[in-house]
Coordinates of C-alpha atoms in Angstrom, one line a residue:
X27 CA 123.5 9.1 -185.7
X28 CA 122.4 11.2 -188.5
X29 CA 122.5 14.3 -186.3
X30 CA 123.7 15.2 -182.8
X31 CA 121.2 14.0 -180.2
X32 CA 122.3 16.0 -177.2
X33 CA 122.3 19.8 -176.9
X34 CA 125.3 21.5 -175.3
X35 CA 125.1 21.4 -171.5
X36 CA 123.4 18.0 -171.3
X37 CA 126.6 16.4 -170.0
X38 CA 126.3 18.6 -166.9
X39 CA 123.5 16.4 -165.7
X40 CA 125.3 14.4 -163.0
X41 CA 124.1 12.8 -159.8
X42 CA 127.1 11.4 -157.9
X43 CA 124.8 10.8 -154.8
X44 CA 123.4 7.8 -156.6
X45 CA 126.2 7.3 -159.1
X46 CA 128.6 6.0 -156.4
X47 CA 126.1 3.3 -155.6
X48 CA 127.2 1.4 -158.7
X49 CA 130.7 1.0 -157.2
X50 CA 129.3 0.1 -153.8
X51 CA 127.2 -2.6 -155.4
X52 CA 130.3 -4.1 -156.9
X53 CA 131.7 -4.5 -153.4
X54 CA 128.5 -6.0 -152.1
X55 CA 128.6 -8.5 -154.9
X56 CA 131.9 -9.8 -153.4
X57 CA 130.0 -10.6 -150.2
X58 CA 130.7 -7.4 -148.1
X59 CA 128.1 -5.5 -146.2
X60 CA 127.9 -1.8 -147.0
X61 CA 127.2 1.2 -144.7
X62 CA 125.2 3.7 -146.7
X63 CA 125.8 7.3 -146.0
X64 CA 125.4 8.6 -149.5
X65 CA 121.7 9.5 -149.7
X66 CA 119.1 11.2 -147.5
X67 CA 116.6 8.3 -147.5
X68 CA 115.2 7.9 -144.0
X69 CA 113.5 4.7 -144.9
X70 CA 116.8 3.1 -146.0
X71 CA 118.1 3.9 -142.5
X72 CA 115.1 2.1 -140.8
X73 CA 113.3 5.2 -139.8
X74 CA 109.9 4.1 -138.6
X75 CA 106.8 5.5 -140.2
X76 CA 104.2 5.9 -137.3
X77 CA 101.3 3.5 -137.3
X78 CA 98.8 6.4 -137.2
X79 CA 100.4 7.8 -140.4
X80 CA 100.1 4.4 -142.1
X81 CA 96.5 4.1 -141.0
X82 CA 95.7 7.4 -142.7
X83 CA 97.2 6.2 -145.9
X84 CA 95.5 2.8 -145.7
X85 CA 92.1 4.5 -145.2
X86 CA 92.6 6.7 -148.2
X87 CA 93.3 3.6 -150.3
X88 CA 89.7 2.5 -149.5
X89 CA 88.2 5.6 -151.1
X90 CA 87.5 5.6 -154.8
X91 CA 88.6 9.2 -155.3
X92 CA 92.2 8.2 -154.5
X93 CA 92.3 6.3 -157.8
X94 CA 91.3 9.2 -160.0
X95 CA 92.9 12.3 -161.4
X96 CA 93.6 15.3 -159.2
X97 CA 93.2 18.9 -160.4
X98 CA 96.1 19.8 -162.7
X99 CA 97.5 22.2 -160.1
X100 CA 96.9 19.7 -157.3
X101 CA 94.1 18.7 -154.9
X102 CA 92.3 21.9 -154.0
X103 CA 91.7 21.1 -150.4
X104 CA 95.4 20.3 -149.9
X105 CA 96.4 23.5 -151.6
X106 CA 94.1 25.5 -149.4
X107 CA 95.6 23.8 -146.3
X108 CA 99.2 24.5 -147.4
X109 CA 98.4 28.1 -148.3
X110 CA 97.0 28.6 -144.7
X111 CA 100.2 27.1 -143.2
X112 CA 102.2 29.7 -145.1
X113 CA 99.8 32.5 -144.2
X114 CA 99.9 31.6 -140.5
X115 CA 103.6 32.7 -140.5
X116 CA 102.4 36.3 -140.9
X117 CA 104.6 37.1 -144.0
X118 CA 103.6 37.2 -147.7
X119 CA 100.2 35.8 -148.1
X120 CA 99.1 33.3 -150.8
X121 CA 96.0 31.4 -151.9
X122 CA 95.5 27.9 -153.2
X123 CA 95.9 29.3 -156.7
X124 CA 99.6 30.1 -155.9
X125 CA 100.5 26.4 -155.2
X126 CA 101.4 23.9 -157.9
X127 CA 102.1 20.2 -157.3
X128 CA 104.8 18.0 -159.0
X129 CA 105.9 14.4 -158.8
X130 CA 108.7 15.2 -156.3
X131 CA 110.9 18.3 -156.1
X132 CA 113.2 16.8 -158.7
X133 CA 110.4 17.1 -161.2
X134 CA 109.7 20.7 -160.0
X135 CA 113.3 21.7 -160.3
X136 CA 113.6 20.3 -163.8
X137 CA 110.5 22.1 -164.9
X138 CA 111.6 25.4 -163.4
X139 CA 114.9 25.5 -165.3
X140 CA 113.4 24.0 -168.5
X141 CA 111.4 27.1 -169.3
X142 CA 114.1 29.7 -168.6
X143 CA 115.9 31.0 -171.6
X144 CA 119.5 29.8 -171.6
X145 CA 120.8 33.3 -171.0
X146 CA 118.8 33.7 -167.8
X147 CA 121.0 32.4 -165.0
X148 CA 120.2 31.4 -161.4
X149 CA 123.1 31.7 -159.1
X150 CA 123.1 29.1 -156.4
X151 CA 125.2 28.0 -153.4
X152 CA 128.4 26.0 -153.5
X153 CA 128.7 23.3 -152.3
X154 CA 125.5 22.9 -154.4
X155 CA 122.8 20.3 -154.2
X156 CA 123.3 18.3 -157.5
X157 CA 119.7 18.4 -158.7
X158 CA 119.8 22.2 -158.7
X159 CA 123.3 22.8 -160.1
X160 CA 123.0 20.2 -162.8
X161 CA 119.6 21.4 -164.0
X162 CA 120.8 25.1 -164.1
X163 CA 123.9 24.1 -166.0
X164 CA 122.0 22.0 -168.5
X165 CA 119.5 24.7 -169.2
X166 CA 122.3 27.3 -169.7
X167 CA 124.5 25.0 -171.8
X168 CA 127.5 25.8 -169.5
X169 CA 128.8 25.3 -166.0
X170 CA 126.6 26.6 -163.1
X171 CA 127.2 30.0 -161.5
X172 CA 127.6 29.8 -157.7
X173 CA 128.3 31.8 -154.6
X174 CA 130.4 30.4 -151.8
X175 CA 129.3 28.9 -148.5
X176 CA 132.1 29.3 -146.0
X177 CA 133.3 26.3 -143.9
X178 CA 135.3 28.7 -141.8
X179 CA 132.1 30.6 -140.9
X180 CA 129.7 27.8 -140.0
X181 CA 128.9 27.4 -143.7
X182 CA 127.2 30.8 -143.9
X183 CA 127.2 32.4 -147.4
X184 CA 129.9 34.8 -148.4
X185 CA 127.6 37.7 -149.2
X186 CA 130.4 39.8 -150.7
X187 CA 131.1 37.0 -153.2
X188 CA 127.4 36.8 -154.0
X189 CA 127.0 40.6 -154.3
X190 CA 130.0 41.0 -156.7
X191 CA 128.9 38.1 -158.9
X192 CA 125.4 39.5 -159.2
X193 CA 126.6 43.0 -159.8
X194 CA 129.1 42.1 -162.6
X195 CA 127.1 39.4 -164.3
X196 CA 123.9 40.9 -165.8
X197 CA 122.7 37.4 -167.0
X198 CA 121.9 36.5 -163.4
X199 CA 118.1 36.9 -163.0
X200 CA 117.6 34.9 -159.7
X201 CA 119.2 33.7 -156.5
X202 CA 118.7 30.1 -155.2
X203 CA 118.7 29.6 -151.4
X204 CA 118.6 26.1 -149.8
X205 CA 117.4 26.5 -146.3
X206 CA 118.1 24.4 -144.3
X207 CA 121.0 23.6 -146.5
X208 CA 121.9 20.4 -148.3
X209 CA 124.7 19.3 -148.2
X210 CA 126.0 21.3 -145.2
X211 CA 123.2 21.2 -142.7
X212 CA 123.5 25.0 -142.1
X213 CA 120.3 27.0 -141.3
X214 CA 120.2 30.6 -142.6
X215 CA 119.7 33.2 -139.8
X216 CA 116.9 35.7 -140.5
X217 CA 119.4 38.6 -141.0
X218 CA 121.2 36.6 -143.7
X219 CA 117.9 36.0 -145.5
X220 CA 117.2 39.7 -145.3
X221 CA 120.5 40.3 -147.0
X222 CA 119.5 38.1 -149.8
X223 CA 116.3 40.1 -150.2
X224 CA 118.2 43.4 -150.2
X225 CA 120.4 42.1 -153.0
X226 CA 117.4 40.9 -154.9
X227 CA 115.8 44.3 -154.6
X228 CA 118.8 46.2 -155.7
X229 CA 119.3 44.1 -158.9
X230 CA 115.6 43.3 -159.4
X231 CA 116.1 39.5 -159.1
X232 CA 113.8 36.5 -158.5
X233 CA 114.3 34.6 -155.3
X234 CA 114.0 30.8 -155.3
X235 CA 114.2 28.8 -152.0
X236 CA 114.3 25.1 -151.5
X237 CA 112.7 24.6 -148.1
X238 CA 112.0 20.9 -148.1
X239 CA 113.9 20.6 -144.8
X240 CA 112.1 23.7 -143.3
X241 CA 110.6 21.7 -140.4
X242 CA 113.8 19.6 -139.7
X243 CA 115.9 21.7 -137.3
X244 CA 117.2 20.9 -133.9
X245 CA 119.4 21.9 -130.9
X246 CA 117.6 25.2 -130.4
X247 CA 117.6 26.3 -134.1
X248 CA 114.5 27.3 -136.0
X249 CA 114.3 28.0 -139.7
X250 CA 112.8 31.2 -141.0
X251 CA 110.7 30.8 -144.1
X252 CA 111.5 33.0 -147.1
X253 CA 107.8 34.2 -147.1
X254 CA 108.5 35.9 -143.7
X255 CA 111.1 38.3 -145.1
X256 CA 110.6 38.8 -148.8
X257 CA 108.0 41.6 -148.6
X258 CA 106.7 42.2 -152.2
X259 CA 109.6 40.5 -154.1
X260 CA 108.7 37.8 -156.6
X261 CA 109.8 34.4 -155.2
X262 CA 109.2 30.6 -155.4
X263 CA 109.4 28.2 -152.5
X264 CA 110.0 24.5 -153.2
X265 CA 108.6 22.1 -150.6
X266 CA 107.8 18.5 -150.2
X267 CA 107.1 15.6 -147.8
X268 CA 109.9 13.2 -148.7
X269 CA 112.0 13.9 -145.6
X270 CA 109.5 15.3 -143.2
X271 CA 106.9 12.5 -143.0
X272 CA 109.1 10.6 -144.2
X273 CA 107.7 9.3 -147.5
X274 CA 110.4 9.8 -150.2
X275 CA 108.8 7.1 -152.4
X276 CA 105.6 9.2 -152.7
X277 CA 107.5 11.6 -155.0
X278 CA 105.4 14.5 -153.9
X279 CA 106.5 18.1 -154.0
X280 CA 105.1 21.5 -154.7
X281 CA 105.9 25.2 -155.6
X282 CA 104.5 28.1 -153.8
X283 CA 104.5 31.4 -155.8
X284 CA 104.9 34.6 -153.9
X285 CA 103.9 38.0 -155.3
X286 CA 103.3 36.6 -158.7
X287 CA 101.7 39.8 -160.0
X288 CA 104.7 41.9 -158.8
X289 CA 106.5 41.2 -162.1
X290 CA 105.1 40.6 -165.6
X291 CA 107.9 38.3 -166.4
X292 CA 107.5 36.3 -163.2
X293 CA 103.7 36.1 -163.7
X294 CA 104.4 34.6 -167.2
X295 CA 106.8 32.0 -165.7
X296 CA 104.2 30.9 -163.1
X297 CA 101.6 30.6 -165.8
X298 CA 103.9 28.6 -168.1
X299 CA 104.7 26.2 -165.2
X300 CA 100.9 25.7 -164.7
X301 CA 100.3 25.2 -168.4
X302 CA 103.0 22.5 -168.5
X303 CA 101.4 20.7 -165.6
X304 CA 98.0 20.8 -167.4
X305 CA 99.6 19.1 -170.4
X306 CA 100.8 16.3 -168.0
X307 CA 97.2 16.2 -166.6
X308 CA 98.2 16.1 -162.9
X309 CA 100.6 14.8 -160.2
X310 CA 100.1 11.6 -158.1
X311 CA 97.0 12.1 -156.0
X312 CA 97.5 9.7 -153.0
X313 CA 100.2 11.7 -151.1
X314 CA 98.3 15.0 -151.9
X315 CA 95.2 13.6 -150.2
X316 CA 97.3 12.5 -147.2
X317 CA 99.1 15.8 -146.5
X318 CA 96.3 17.7 -144.6
X319 CA 95.2 14.5 -142.7
X320 CA 98.8 13.8 -141.6
X321 CA 99.9 17.3 -140.8
X322 CA 96.7 18.2 -138.9
X323 CA 96.8 14.9 -136.9
X324 CA 97.1 15.5 -133.1
X325 CA 100.2 13.3 -133.0
X326 CA 102.0 15.0 -135.8
X327 CA 103.7 17.9 -134.0
X328 CA 105.0 15.6 -131.2
X329 CA 106.2 13.1 -133.8
X330 CA 108.2 15.8 -135.7
X331 CA 109.6 17.2 -132.4
X332 CA 110.9 13.8 -131.3
X333 CA 112.4 13.0 -134.7
X334 CA 114.2 16.4 -134.7
X335 CA 115.4 15.8 -131.2
X336 CA 116.9 12.4 -132.2
X337 CA 118.7 14.0 -135.2
X338 CA 120.0 16.6 -132.9
X339 CA 121.5 14.0 -130.6
X340 CA 123.1 12.3 -133.5
X341 CA 124.6 15.7 -134.6
X342 CA 126.1 15.9 -131.1
X343 CA 127.5 12.4 -131.3
X344 CA 129.1 13.2 -134.7
X345 CA 130.7 16.3 -133.2
X346 CA 132.1 14.4 -130.3
X347 CA 133.6 11.8 -132.6
X348 CA 134.8 13.9 -135.6
X349 CA 135.0 17.4 -134.3
X350 CA 138.6 17.5 -133.1
X351 CA 140.2 15.3 -135.8
X352 CA 143.3 17.1 -137.2
X353 CA 143.3 17.9 -140.9
X354 CA 139.5 18.5 -141.4
X355 CA 137.1 21.4 -140.9
X356 CA 134.0 20.3 -139.0
X357 CA 130.8 22.3 -138.4
X358 CA 128.0 20.9 -136.3
X359 CA 124.7 20.7 -138.2
X360 CA 121.6 22.8 -137.4
X361 CA 119.0 21.5 -139.8
X362 CA 118.3 18.8 -142.4
X363 CA 120.2 15.6 -141.8
X364 CA 123.6 16.0 -143.5
X365 CA 127.1 17.1 -142.6
X366 CA 129.8 18.2 -145.0
X367 CA 133.3 17.6 -143.7
X368 CA 136.2 19.4 -145.5
X369 CA 139.8 18.4 -145.7
X370 CA 142.7 20.8 -145.2
X371 CA 143.7 20.6 -148.9
X372 CA 147.4 21.2 -148.1
X373 CA 147.4 17.7 -146.4
X374 CA 145.9 15.8 -149.4
X375 CA 148.2 14.1 -151.9
X376 CA 147.6 11.7 -154.8
X377 CA 149.6 9.0 -153.1
X378 CA 147.6 8.6 -149.9
X379 CA 145.9 5.3 -149.2
X380 CA 144.1 3.0 -146.8
X381 CA 145.1 -0.7 -146.4
X382 CA 143.0 -3.1 -148.5
X383 CA 143.4 -6.8 -147.6
X384 CA 141.3 -8.4 -150.3
X385 CA 143.0 -8.6 -153.8
X386 CA 139.5 -8.5 -155.4
X387 CA 138.7 -5.2 -153.7
X388 CA 142.2 -3.9 -154.6
X389 CA 141.5 -4.8 -158.3
X390 CA 138.2 -2.8 -158.2
X391 CA 139.9 0.1 -156.6
X392 CA 142.7 0.1 -159.1
X393 CA 140.1 0.3 -161.9
X394 CA 138.4 3.2 -160.3
X395 CA 141.6 5.2 -159.7
X396 CA 142.7 5.1 -163.4
X397 CA 141.4 8.6 -164.0
X398 CA 144.5 10.8 -163.5
X399 CA 142.3 14.0 -163.2
X400 CA 140.2 12.6 -160.3
X401 CA 139.6 15.1 -157.5
X402 CA 141.5 14.1 -154.4
X403 CA 138.4 13.9 -152.2
X404 CA 136.9 11.3 -154.7
X405 CA 140.1 9.3 -154.3
X406 CA 139.5 9.2 -150.5
X407 CA 135.9 8.3 -151.0
X408 CA 136.9 5.3 -153.1
X409 CA 139.5 4.1 -150.6
X410 CA 136.8 4.5 -147.8
X411 CA 134.5 2.3 -149.9
X412 CA 136.9 -0.6 -150.2
X413 CA 138.7 -0.3 -146.8
X414 CA 135.7 0.4 -144.5
X415 CA 132.7 -0.3 -146.8
X416 CA 131.3 3.1 -145.9
X417 CA 129.6 4.9 -148.8
X418 CA 129.8 8.7 -148.7
X419 CA 129.7 11.4 -151.4
X420 CA 132.7 13.6 -152.4
X421 CA 132.1 17.3 -152.1
X422 CA 133.8 17.9 -155.5
X423 CA 130.6 16.3 -156.9
X424 CA 128.5 19.1 -155.3
X425 CA 129.9 21.8 -157.7
X426 CA 132.6 22.8 -155.3
X427 CA 136.3 23.6 -155.4
X428 CA 136.5 22.3 -151.8
X429 CA 137.7 18.8 -151.1
X430 CA 135.7 16.7 -148.6
X431 CA 132.6 14.5 -148.3
X432 CA 129.0 14.5 -147.2
X433 CA 127.5 12.1 -144.7
X434 CA 124.0 11.7 -143.2
X435 CA 122.6 11.7 -139.7
X436 CA 119.9 9.2 -140.4
X437 CA 121.1 6.0 -138.7
X438 CA 118.8 5.5 -135.7
X439 CA 120.7 2.7 -134.0
X440 CA 123.1 4.5 -131.6
X441 CA 125.6 1.7 -131.6
X442 CA 125.7 1.5 -135.4
X443 CA 125.9 5.2 -135.8
X444 CA 128.8 5.7 -133.4
X445 CA 130.7 2.7 -134.8
X446 CA 130.3 4.1 -138.3
X447 CA 131.7 7.5 -137.5
X448 CA 134.4 6.1 -135.3
X449 CA 135.6 4.0 -138.2
X450 CA 135.3 7.0 -140.5
X451 CA 137.3 9.1 -138.1
X452 CA 140.1 6.5 -137.8
X453 CA 140.1 6.2 -141.6
X454 CA 140.5 10.0 -142.0
X455 CA 143.5 10.0 -139.7
X456 CA 145.1 7.0 -141.2
X457 CA 144.6 8.3 -144.8
X458 CA 146.1 11.7 -144.1
X459 CA 149.2 10.2 -142.4
X460 CA 149.8 7.6 -145.2
X461 CA 152.0 7.7 -148.2
X462 CA 152.0 4.7 -150.6

């Protein structure tokens, strides 16, 4: 080309959660069935959308207004409804004017980082959800800055690590919190959230929280919203309906701005995000119209309680199957529907393997393993693909120095769920004991 097309940092945009699907599809093309544990799509795992929810959506499709534009910031009635849900928690109060809709949280996250100057850094957790870490790295033209989540302490954040990185890196202007966390399934206790707020106050930082799994907790755990603890600090909460309803194909998410007048710079950022949405005209209107009708339906609370209870049972089954396997660190999940399992790295070698009977599968695997610099957890993931036809995501792809993999807790069929993780458990043991 006449000139370079990509700016520095663009190569940081990577999404292994979907990227590994290309390899799994190659295996399917050979006639093998695949067990998908790579992505948090409840619909793919045969989660049933309640009939009453479908009826609400069907009725909306009969109304002419469903086919028009929404307000640029989002449907006003829906924004009022969501503002009241936040305000009922008793923390920082907002109005409908503090809510801005996007076509899914991916869209919101991209827009948020797009308008930050490259030298303004947002420090986020590691393991990191790829959409956040990639967007932050791309905007900054360099690798993301992260603080550690500790697998030896129930995946809670290493607050000393965070504090020191913030203290000695003045380019950090904000802290990202994912609560409940993806990919670990950890839920932040209130006192840990308060520690985040104290650090933000000391260094005058913006707080950003991804709370899309806020209402997906189980086994006695409840998530505390950031708005309940931030006081007068400027903050943004990212929310959506993809997992909770579940309706991922709706591509419907929103930002909630807290204390937008507490900082001149933050107020300008909020206004810029609103202006950008006006240029796009609006986000998709159908799911916005459905939100208050679904969330205020008399069956909604019971539906969510039952769904959470079922995820909690699957978390218990996973612990029973994988919790005592030598060579891994296993933490039971508390929220969302993921678990991150970490290897004892001293037990991983570049010569371990699983038996592969089909020469065609072996040929595929050999082509994938040609990269000598491949992280050892990705090597295990590729062997798992061809040997057991289970598709998981390596934790090295979540901006982490740890070596392990992420799975989901979405399979509703108990027999299929238990069979999948028993096969996975056997594969872990066999792989760690092997030498080719």
